[in-house]
PDB file of C-alpha atoms in Angstrom:
ATOM      1  CA  MET A  22      -0.146  -0.280   0.062  1.00  0.00           C
ATOM      2  CA  ARG A  23       1.181   3.842  -0.869  1.00  0.00           C
ATOM      3  CA  ASN A  24       1.817   5.893   1.878  1.00  0.00           C
ATOM      4  CA  PHE A  25       0.257   9.182   1.372  1.00  0.00           C
ATOM      5  CA  ARG A  26      -0.952  12.728   3.725  1.00  0.00           C
ATOM      6  CA  THR A  27      -4.428  13.093   3.755  1.00  0.00           C
ATOM      7  CA  SER A  28      -6.132  16.245   5.842  1.00  0.00           C
ATOM      8  CA  PHE A  29      -9.622  15.441   6.797  1.00  0.00           C
ATOM      9  CA  PHE A  30     -11.938  18.668   7.504  1.00  0.00           C
ATOM     10  CA  TRP A  31     -15.393  18.655   8.953  1.00  0.00           C
ATOM     11  CA  ARG A  32     -17.172  22.289   8.030  1.00  0.00           C
ATOM     12  CA  ASN A  33     -20.586  23.031   8.616  1.00  0.00           C
ATOM     13  CA  VAL A  34     -22.224  24.524   6.102  1.00  0.00           C
ATOM     14  CA  GLY A  35     -25.903  26.446   5.846  1.00  0.00           C
ATOM     15  CA  GLY A  36     -26.957  23.557   8.736  1.00  0.00           C
ATOM     16  CA  LYS A  37     -24.885  20.369   6.532  1.00  0.00           C
ATOM     17  CA  THR A  38     -21.697  19.233   7.617  1.00  0.00           C
ATOM     18  CA  LYS A  39     -19.679  18.435   4.768  1.00  0.00           C
ATOM     19  CA  HIS A  40     -16.177  16.441   4.560  1.00  0.00           C
ATOM     20  CA  ILE A  41     -13.481  17.802   2.668  1.00  0.00           C
ATOM     21  CA  ALA A  42     -10.141  15.747   2.000  1.00  0.00           C
ATOM     22  CA  HIS A  43      -7.168  16.788   0.602  1.00  0.00           C
ATOM     23  CA  LYS A  44      -4.456  14.126  -0.758  1.00  0.00           C
ATOM     24  CA  GLY A  45      -1.014  14.718  -1.130  1.00  0.00           C
ATOM     25  CA  ARG A  46       2.625  13.334  -1.139  1.00  0.00           C
ATOM     26  CA  GLY A  47       4.483  12.482   2.144  1.00  0.00           C
ATOM     27  CA  THR A  48       4.526  10.398   5.465  1.00  0.00           C
ATOM     28  CA  GLU A  49       1.250   8.285   7.006  1.00  0.00           C
ATOM     29  CA  SER A  50      -0.388  10.620   8.788  1.00  0.00           C
ATOM     30  CA  VAL A  51      -3.734  12.165   9.435  1.00  0.00           C
ATOM     31  CA  LYS A  52      -5.100  15.375  10.445  1.00  0.00           C
ATOM     32  CA  VAL A  53      -8.742  16.220  12.096  1.00  0.00           C
ATOM     33  CA  GLY A  54     -10.002  19.810  12.372  1.00  0.00           C
ATOM     34  CA  ILE A  55     -12.503  20.200  14.284  1.00  0.00           C
ATOM     35  CA  LYS A  56     -13.982  24.025  14.635  1.00  0.00           C
ATOM     36  CA  GLN A  57     -14.365  25.607  17.972  1.00  0.00           C
ATOM     37  CA  LYS A  58     -14.563  29.079  19.149  1.00  0.00           C
ATOM     38  CA  ARG A  59     -12.077  30.730  21.162  1.00  0.00           C
ATOM     39  CA  GLY A  60     -12.809  33.810  22.200  1.00  0.00           C
ATOM     40  CA  PRO A  61     -13.462  36.532  20.134  1.00  0.00           C
ATOM     41  CA  SER A  62     -12.235  34.959  17.341  1.00  0.00           C
ATOM     42  CA  SER A  63     -12.881  31.524  15.700  1.00  0.00           C
ATOM     43  CA  GLY A  64     -10.058  29.350  15.771  1.00  0.00           C
ATOM     44  CA  GLY A  65      -9.743  25.344  15.722  1.00  0.00           C
ATOM     45  CA  PHE A  66      -7.425  22.408  17.397  1.00  0.00           C
ATOM     46  CA  GLU A  67      -5.954  19.555  15.617  1.00  0.00           C
ATOM     47  CA  GLY A  68      -4.470  16.167  16.373  1.00  0.00           C
ATOM     48  CA  ASP A  69      -1.790  13.924  14.399  1.00  0.00           C
ATOM     49  CA  PHE A  70      -2.881  10.190  14.611  1.00  0.00           C
ATOM     50  CA  GLY A  71      -0.791   7.518  12.554  1.00  0.00           C
ATOM     51  CA  CYS A  72      -2.566   6.226   9.404  1.00  0.00           C
ATOM     52  CA  ASP A  73      -2.969   3.566   7.705  1.00  0.00           C
ATOM     53  CA  LEU A  74      -6.358   4.440   5.174  1.00  0.00           C
ATOM     54  CA  ARG A  75      -7.095   0.868   4.657  1.00  0.00           C
ATOM     55  CA  ALA A  76     -10.598  -0.282   5.285  1.00  0.00           C
ATOM     56  CA  THR A  77     -10.787  -1.785   8.923  1.00  0.00           C
ATOM     57  CA  ILE A  78     -14.027  -3.932  10.967  1.00  0.00           C
ATOM     58  CA  PRO A  79     -13.515  -3.326  14.355  1.00  0.00           C
ATOM     59  CA  LEU A  80     -13.993  -6.671  16.375  1.00  0.00           C
ATOM     60  CA  ALA A  81     -15.367  -5.265  19.338  1.00  0.00           C
ATOM     61  CA  LEU A  82     -18.693  -4.662  17.479  1.00  0.00           C
ATOM     62  CA  ASP A  83     -19.634  -8.264  15.592  1.00  0.00           C
ATOM     63  CA  LYS A  84     -22.549  -9.404  18.510  1.00  0.00           C
ATOM     64  CA  ALA A  85     -25.727 -10.271  16.793  1.00  0.00           C
ATOM     65  CA  ASP A  86     -27.093  -7.260  18.802  1.00  0.00           C
ATOM     66  CA  MET A  87     -25.939  -4.767  16.292  1.00  0.00           C
ATOM     67  CA  THR A  88     -26.037  -4.126  12.982  1.00  0.00           C
ATOM     68  CA  ARG A  89     -22.788  -3.191  10.656  1.00  0.00           C
ATOM     69  CA  SER A  90     -22.455  -1.716   6.950  1.00  0.00           C
ATOM     70  CA  GLN A  91     -18.767  -1.076   6.630  1.00  0.00           C
ATOM     71  CA  ASN A  92     -18.024   1.425   9.009  1.00  0.00           C
ATOM     72  CA  ASN A  93     -21.670   2.344  10.201  1.00  0.00           C
ATOM     73  CA  TYR A  94     -23.231   0.725  12.845  1.00  0.00           C
ATOM     74  CA  HIS A  95     -26.501   0.628  15.224  1.00  0.00           C
ATOM     75  CA  VAL A  96     -26.565   0.260  18.945  1.00  0.00           C
ATOM     76  CA  ASN A  97     -29.758   0.988  21.340  1.00  0.00           C
ATOM     77  CA  TYR A  98     -27.505   3.306  23.434  1.00  0.00           C
ATOM     78  CA  VAL A  99     -24.090   5.129  23.051  1.00  0.00           C
ATOM     79  CA  VAL A 100     -21.999   6.303  26.185  1.00  0.00           C
ATOM     80  CA  VAL A 101     -19.532   8.780  25.350  1.00  0.00           C
ATOM     81  CA  GLY A 102     -16.703   8.349  28.385  1.00  0.00           C
ATOM     82  CA  SER A 103     -15.262   5.431  30.306  1.00  0.00           C
ATOM     83  CA  GLY A 104     -15.536   7.285  33.901  1.00  0.00           C
ATOM     84  CA  VAL A 105     -17.431   6.277  36.645  1.00  0.00           C
ATOM     85  CA  ALA A 106     -20.635   8.171  35.383  1.00  0.00           C
ATOM     86  CA  GLY A 107     -20.192   6.373  31.898  1.00  0.00           C
ATOM     87  CA  VAL A 108     -19.663   3.176  32.902  1.00  0.00           C
ATOM     88  CA  ARG A 109     -22.208   3.124  35.758  1.00  0.00           C
ATOM     89  CA  ALA A 110     -24.873   4.531  33.401  1.00  0.00           C
ATOM     90  CA  ALA A 111     -23.869   1.908  30.499  1.00  0.00           C
ATOM     91  CA  ILE A 112     -24.437  -0.946  33.020  1.00  0.00           C
ATOM     92  CA  GLU A 113     -28.081   0.449  33.617  1.00  0.00           C
ATOM     93  CA  LEU A 114     -28.852   1.038  30.215  1.00  0.00           C
ATOM     94  CA  SER A 115     -28.146  -2.527  29.623  1.00  0.00           C
ATOM     95  CA  ASN A 116     -31.256  -3.672  31.228  1.00  0.00           C
ATOM     96  CA  ALA A 117     -32.814  -2.060  28.235  1.00  0.00           C
ATOM     97  CA  GLY A 118     -30.810  -3.110  25.333  1.00  0.00           C
ATOM     98  CA  SER A 119     -27.480  -2.832  23.731  1.00  0.00           C
ATOM     99  CA  VAL A 120     -24.880  -0.331  24.786  1.00  0.00           C
ATOM    100  CA  LEU A 121     -21.595   0.892  23.431  1.00  0.00           C
ATOM    101  CA  VAL A 122     -19.644   3.205  25.796  1.00  0.00           C
ATOM    102  CA  LEU A 123     -16.416   4.854  23.750  1.00  0.00           C
ATOM    103  CA  ALA A 124     -13.278   5.927  25.701  1.00  0.00           C
ATOM    104  CA  LYS A 125     -10.647   8.488  23.658  1.00  0.00           C
ATOM    105  CA  ALA A 126      -7.858   6.570  25.276  1.00  0.00           C
ATOM    106  CA  ASP A 127      -7.558   3.252  27.349  1.00  0.00           C
ATOM    107  CA  LEU A 128     -10.501   2.375  29.473  1.00  0.00           C
ATOM    108  CA  SER A 129      -9.262   2.923  32.538  1.00  0.00           C
ATOM    109  CA  GLU A 130      -7.855   6.335  31.952  1.00  0.00           C
ATOM    110  CA  SER A 131     -10.078   8.920  32.963  1.00  0.00           C
ATOM    111  CA  ALA A 132     -10.569  11.926  36.037  1.00  0.00           C
ATOM    112  CA  THR A 133     -12.363   8.750  38.102  1.00  0.00           C
ATOM    113  CA  ALA A 134      -8.886   6.835  38.285  1.00  0.00           C
ATOM    114  CA  TYR A 135      -7.004   9.962  39.698  1.00  0.00           C
ATOM    115  CA  ALA A 136      -9.949  11.020  42.430  1.00  0.00           C
ATOM    116  CA  GLN A 137      -8.149   9.825  45.761  1.00  0.00           C
ATOM    117  CA  GLY A 138     -10.878  11.640  48.005  1.00  0.00           C
ATOM    118  CA  GLY A 139     -13.082   8.817  49.639  1.00  0.00           C
ATOM    119  CA  ILE A 140     -16.703   8.187  50.022  1.00  0.00           C
ATOM    120  CA  ALA A 141     -18.892   9.874  52.502  1.00  0.00           C
ATOM    121  CA  VAL A 142     -21.495   7.260  53.567  1.00  0.00           C
ATOM    122  CA  ALA A 143     -23.389   6.312  57.053  1.00  0.00           C
ATOM    123  CA  LEU A 144     -22.891   2.966  57.307  1.00  0.00           C
ATOM    124  CA  SER A 145     -21.192   2.639  60.432  1.00  0.00           C
ATOM    125  CA  ASP A 146     -22.377   1.602  63.802  1.00  0.00           C
ATOM    126  CA  GLU A 147     -22.066   5.321  65.336  1.00  0.00           C
ATOM    127  CA  ASP A 148     -23.627   6.818  62.353  1.00  0.00           C
ATOM    128  CA  GLU A 149     -27.193   7.202  60.864  1.00  0.00           C
ATOM    129  CA  ILE A 150     -28.711   9.200  57.691  1.00  0.00           C
ATOM    130  CA  GLY A 151     -30.096  12.262  59.758  1.00  0.00           C
ATOM    131  CA  LEU A 152     -26.782  12.930  61.385  1.00  0.00           C
ATOM    132  CA  HIS A 153     -24.728  12.491  57.568  1.00  0.00           C
ATOM    133  CA  GLU A 154     -27.872  14.891  56.149  1.00  0.00           C
ATOM    134  CA  GLN A 155     -27.427  17.822  59.147  1.00  0.00           C
ATOM    135  CA  ASP A 156     -23.530  17.879  58.557  1.00  0.00           C
ATOM    136  CA  THR A 157     -24.012  17.802  54.731  1.00  0.00           C
ATOM    137  CA  ILE A 158     -26.206  20.726  54.933  1.00  0.00           C
ATOM    138  CA  ASN A 159     -24.218  22.568  57.513  1.00  0.00           C
ATOM    139  CA  ALA A 160     -20.953  22.549  55.848  1.00  0.00           C
ATOM    140  CA  GLY A 161     -22.750  23.624  52.441  1.00  0.00           C
ATOM    141  CA  ASP A 162     -23.505  27.257  54.428  1.00  0.00           C
ATOM    142  CA  GLY A 163     -27.039  27.404  52.626  1.00  0.00           C
ATOM    143  CA  LEU A 164     -25.580  26.784  49.472  1.00  0.00           C
ATOM    144  CA  CYS A 165     -26.778  22.893  49.092  1.00  0.00           C
ATOM    145  CA  ASN A 166     -30.312  21.601  47.573  1.00  0.00           C
ATOM    146  CA  PRO A 167     -31.880  19.845  50.678  1.00  0.00           C
ATOM    147  CA  ALA A 168     -33.660  17.323  48.113  1.00  0.00           C
ATOM    148  CA  ALA A 169     -30.521  16.369  46.613  1.00  0.00           C
ATOM    149  CA  VAL A 170     -28.865  16.475  50.324  1.00  0.00           C
ATOM    150  CA  ALA A 171     -31.799  14.203  51.091  1.00  0.00           C
ATOM    151  CA  LEU A 172     -31.512  11.707  47.826  1.00  0.00           C
ATOM    152  CA  LEU A 173     -27.525  11.515  48.381  1.00  0.00           C
ATOM    153  CA  VAL A 174     -27.372   9.993  51.893  1.00  0.00           C
ATOM    154  CA  GLU A 175     -30.692   8.178  51.658  1.00  0.00           C
ATOM    155  CA  GLU A 176     -29.557   5.918  48.917  1.00  0.00           C
ATOM    156  CA  GLY A 177     -25.793   6.178  49.290  1.00  0.00           C
ATOM    157  CA  PRO A 178     -25.420   3.118  51.883  1.00  0.00           C
ATOM    158  CA  ARG A 179     -27.280   0.807  49.222  1.00  0.00           C
ATOM    159  CA  TYR A 180     -24.875   2.217  46.275  1.00  0.00           C
ATOM    160  CA  ILE A 181     -21.879   1.502  48.339  1.00  0.00           C
ATOM    161  CA  ALA A 182     -23.048  -1.918  49.446  1.00  0.00           C
ATOM    162  CA  GLN A 183     -23.790  -2.862  45.421  1.00  0.00           C
ATOM    163  CA  LEU A 184     -20.170  -1.750  44.528  1.00  0.00           C
ATOM    164  CA  ILE A 185     -18.907  -4.074  47.011  1.00  0.00           C
ATOM    165  CA  GLU A 186     -21.190  -6.628  45.947  1.00  0.00           C
ATOM    166  CA  TRP A 187     -19.538  -6.284  42.484  1.00  0.00           C
ATOM    167  CA  GLY A 188     -16.293  -6.375  43.660  1.00  0.00           C
ATOM    168  CA  THR A 189     -14.848  -3.226  45.187  1.00  0.00           C
ATOM    169  CA  GLU A 190     -12.107  -3.512  47.969  1.00  0.00           C
ATOM    170  CA  PHE A 191     -12.927  -0.821  50.372  1.00  0.00           C
ATOM    171  CA  ASP A 192     -10.156  -0.630  52.914  1.00  0.00           C
ATOM    172  CA  ARG A 193     -10.718  -2.555  56.204  1.00  0.00           C
ATOM    173  CA  SER A 194      -9.957  -2.752  60.051  1.00  0.00           C
ATOM    174  CA  GLY A 195      -9.822  -6.322  60.327  1.00  0.00           C
ATOM    175  CA  THR A 196     -13.406  -7.846  59.158  1.00  0.00           C
ATOM    176  CA  LYS A 197     -15.028  -4.572  58.986  1.00  0.00           C
ATOM    177  CA  LEU A 198     -14.979  -1.222  56.583  1.00  0.00           C
ATOM    178  CA  ALA A 199     -12.576   1.158  57.597  1.00  0.00           C
ATOM    179  CA  PHE A 200     -14.013   5.001  58.559  1.00  0.00           C
ATOM    180  CA  THR A 201     -12.421   7.860  58.964  1.00  0.00           C
ATOM    181  CA  ARG A 202     -13.480  11.029  59.629  1.00  0.00           C
ATOM    182  CA  GLU A 203     -12.750  14.217  57.552  1.00  0.00           C
ATOM    183  CA  ALA A 204     -14.032  17.809  56.905  1.00  0.00           C
ATOM    184  CA  ALA A 205     -16.757  19.113  58.509  1.00  0.00           C
ATOM    185  CA  HIS A 206     -18.473  15.335  59.334  1.00  0.00           C
ATOM    186  CA  SER A 207     -19.501  14.952  63.211  1.00  0.00           C
ATOM    187  CA  ARG A 208     -18.901  10.922  62.546  1.00  0.00           C
ATOM    188  CA  SER A 209     -16.507   8.342  61.257  1.00  0.00           C
ATOM    189  CA  ARG A 210     -18.079   7.683  57.546  1.00  0.00           C
ATOM    190  CA  ILE A 211     -15.589   8.507  54.965  1.00  0.00           C
ATOM    191  CA  LEU A 212     -14.489   5.043  53.422  1.00  0.00           C
ATOM    192  CA  HIS A 213     -10.875   4.893  50.872  1.00  0.00           C
ATOM    193  CA  ALA A 214      -9.768   2.082  48.805  1.00  0.00           C
ATOM    194  CA  HIS A 215      -5.908   0.956  48.862  1.00  0.00           C
ATOM    195  CA  GLY A 216      -5.273   4.379  50.172  1.00  0.00           C
ATOM    196  CA  ASP A 217      -5.662   7.201  48.228  1.00  0.00           C
ATOM    197  CA  SER A 218      -6.785   5.053  44.809  1.00  0.00           C
ATOM    198  CA  THR A 219     -10.612   5.271  45.776  1.00  0.00           C
ATOM    199  CA  GLY A 220     -11.633   6.527  42.124  1.00  0.00           C
ATOM    200  CA  ARG A 221      -9.151   3.954  40.534  1.00  0.00           C
ATOM    201  CA  GLU A 222     -10.561   0.617  42.561  1.00  0.00           C
ATOM    202  CA  ILE A 223     -14.126   1.878  42.176  1.00  0.00           C
ATOM    203  CA  SER A 224     -13.379   2.385  38.148  1.00  0.00           C
ATOM    204  CA  ARG A 225     -11.794  -1.239  38.304  1.00  0.00           C
ATOM    205  CA  ALA A 226     -14.972  -3.005  39.847  1.00  0.00           C
ATOM    206  CA  LEU A 227     -17.325  -0.994  37.108  1.00  0.00           C
ATOM    207  CA  LEU A 228     -15.622  -2.194  34.474  1.00  0.00           C
ATOM    208  CA  ALA A 229     -15.181  -5.755  35.793  1.00  0.00           C
ATOM    209  CA  ARG A 230     -18.484  -5.511  36.058  1.00  0.00           C
ATOM    210  CA  ALA A 231     -19.317  -4.010  32.584  1.00  0.00           C
ATOM    211  CA  HIS A 232     -17.011  -6.742  30.924  1.00  0.00           C
ATOM    212  CA  THR A 233     -19.538  -9.721  32.282  1.00  0.00           C
ATOM    213  CA  ILE A 234     -22.551  -7.989  30.169  1.00  0.00           C
ATOM    214  CA  PRO A 235     -22.995  -9.481  26.777  1.00  0.00           C
ATOM    215  CA  HIS A 236     -24.507  -6.709  25.169  1.00  0.00           C
ATOM    216  CA  LEU A 237     -22.405  -4.122  26.740  1.00  0.00           C
ATOM    217  CA  HIS A 238     -19.338  -3.440  24.393  1.00  0.00           C
ATOM    218  CA  LEU A 239     -16.216  -1.280  25.124  1.00  0.00           C
ATOM    219  CA  ARG A 240     -14.191   0.455  22.997  1.00  0.00           C
ATOM    220  CA  ALA A 241     -10.915   2.465  23.870  1.00  0.00           C
ATOM    221  CA  HIS A 242      -9.006   4.955  21.692  1.00  0.00           C
ATOM    222  CA  ALA A 243     -12.284   5.981  19.897  1.00  0.00           C
ATOM    223  CA  PHE A 244     -11.841   9.729  19.375  1.00  0.00           C
ATOM    224  CA  THR A 245     -15.688  11.593  19.122  1.00  0.00           C
ATOM    225  CA  THR A 246     -15.642  14.402  17.025  1.00  0.00           C
ATOM    226  CA  GLU A 247     -19.192  14.714  16.238  1.00  0.00           C
ATOM    227  CA  LEU A 248     -22.597  14.406  16.953  1.00  0.00           C
ATOM    228  CA  ILE A 249     -25.268  13.269  14.321  1.00  0.00           C
ATOM    229  CA  LEU A 250     -28.275  15.606  14.779  1.00  0.00           C
ATOM    230  CA  GLU A 251     -31.563  14.807  12.863  1.00  0.00           C
ATOM    231  CA  ASN A 252     -34.552  17.457  13.620  1.00  0.00           C
ATOM    232  CA  LYS A 253     -32.149  18.756  16.374  1.00  0.00           C
ATOM    233  CA  ARG A 254     -32.097  15.531  17.912  1.00  0.00           C
ATOM    234  CA  ALA A 255     -28.956  13.716  18.523  1.00  0.00           C
ATOM    235  CA  VAL A 256     -29.263  10.117  17.207  1.00  0.00           C
ATOM    236  CA  GLY A 257     -25.535   9.151  17.026  1.00  0.00           C
ATOM    237  CA  VAL A 258     -21.837   9.821  16.676  1.00  0.00           C
ATOM    238  CA  ARG A 259     -19.019  10.157  14.445  1.00  0.00           C
ATOM    239  CA  PHE A 260     -15.428   8.734  15.952  1.00  0.00           C
ATOM    240  CA  ILE A 261     -11.840   8.130  14.835  1.00  0.00           C
ATOM    241  CA  ASP A 262     -10.285   4.816  15.487  1.00  0.00           C
ATOM    242  CA  GLU A 263      -6.883   6.266  16.898  1.00  0.00           C
ATOM    243  CA  LYS A 264      -5.370   2.863  16.271  1.00  0.00           C
ATOM    244  CA  ASP A 265      -5.695   2.950  12.675  1.00  0.00           C
ATOM    245  CA  SER A 266      -7.444   6.423  11.883  1.00  0.00           C
ATOM    246  CA  SER A 267     -10.367   4.630  10.458  1.00  0.00           C
ATOM    247  CA  LEU A 268     -13.381   7.081  10.739  1.00  0.00           C
ATOM    248  CA  HIS A 269     -16.619   5.648  11.708  1.00  0.00           C
ATOM    249  CA  GLU A 270     -20.301   6.258  12.022  1.00  0.00           C
ATOM    250  CA  LEU A 271     -22.526   5.130  15.051  1.00  0.00           C
ATOM    251  CA  HIS A 272     -26.211   5.472  15.032  1.00  0.00           C
ATOM    252  CA  ALA A 273     -28.364   5.333  18.254  1.00  0.00           C
ATOM    253  CA  GLY A 274     -31.783   5.339  20.149  1.00  0.00           C
ATOM    254  CA  ALA A 275     -30.004   7.759  23.000  1.00  0.00           C
ATOM    255  CA  VAL A 276     -26.955   9.270  22.981  1.00  0.00           C
ATOM    256  CA  LEU A 277     -25.526  10.114  26.594  1.00  0.00           C
ATOM    257  CA  LEU A 278     -22.725  12.494  27.041  1.00  0.00           C
ATOM    258  CA  ALA A 279     -20.317  11.458  30.139  1.00  0.00           C
ATOM    259  CA  THR A 280     -16.910  13.028  29.487  1.00  0.00           C
ATOM    260  CA  GLY A 281     -16.114  15.433  32.394  1.00  0.00           C
ATOM    261  CA  GLY A 282     -15.519  18.983  32.360  1.00  0.00           C
ATOM    262  CA  LEU A 283     -11.726  18.660  30.667  1.00  0.00           C
ATOM    263  CA  GLY A 284     -13.432  17.587  27.431  1.00  0.00           C
ATOM    264  CA  GLN A 285     -14.704  20.870  26.509  1.00  0.00           C
ATOM    265  CA  LEU A 286     -17.146  18.952  24.355  1.00  0.00           C
TER     266      LEU A 286
END
């Protein structure tokens, strides 16, 4: 196969997305330009990826509950982002249909993995939900939404128990969970995992759980570039497989963005 240099650009023209490709001599590479406003002027960012422009068929999408035509796919739900929010949502959505989670890097590479703090939950023998709620309201100094606080403290124990059931290894003192007292809490109710690796451990357990669900698929190094819109509704995404720079189009009944704040999507 001959090597060449290609630049791909997407432009929004008259409400329609146009794809323009320019080919010339050079080394194997691909440039992707995504228009984004920055301050008073409009600029963009672009990234270089190694390129093998042969058509590819991803192995991760060959299940019976997905349909495929070349690089076009369909699932019931697509989740962009493989952090704790995205993977936990995908597990829940899998009860209603096929799910594909797209991650721009390794599946375990997300903000979740760098979350070192613990989780506050009223589970110790000396604690109760009412105390946790009052401590949270007091610490918020008028900024808390009381209904949201009530939901958090009431449902927290059930979901922590679920994480433990799914294999999350929180720190223990002997056979009991090890709770610490921090910040404005009046009781010892902070759980950690492997010291300051709480987020990484929860992410590990959730990914392990997700891998056991037959119609929940996880795809790493899939860089989402664009939402597919029909009548102002998101019906899918377009993404680049960063391993071979192939372009893909994924249609879904619903799109969930769990990309966090740093992605600026």
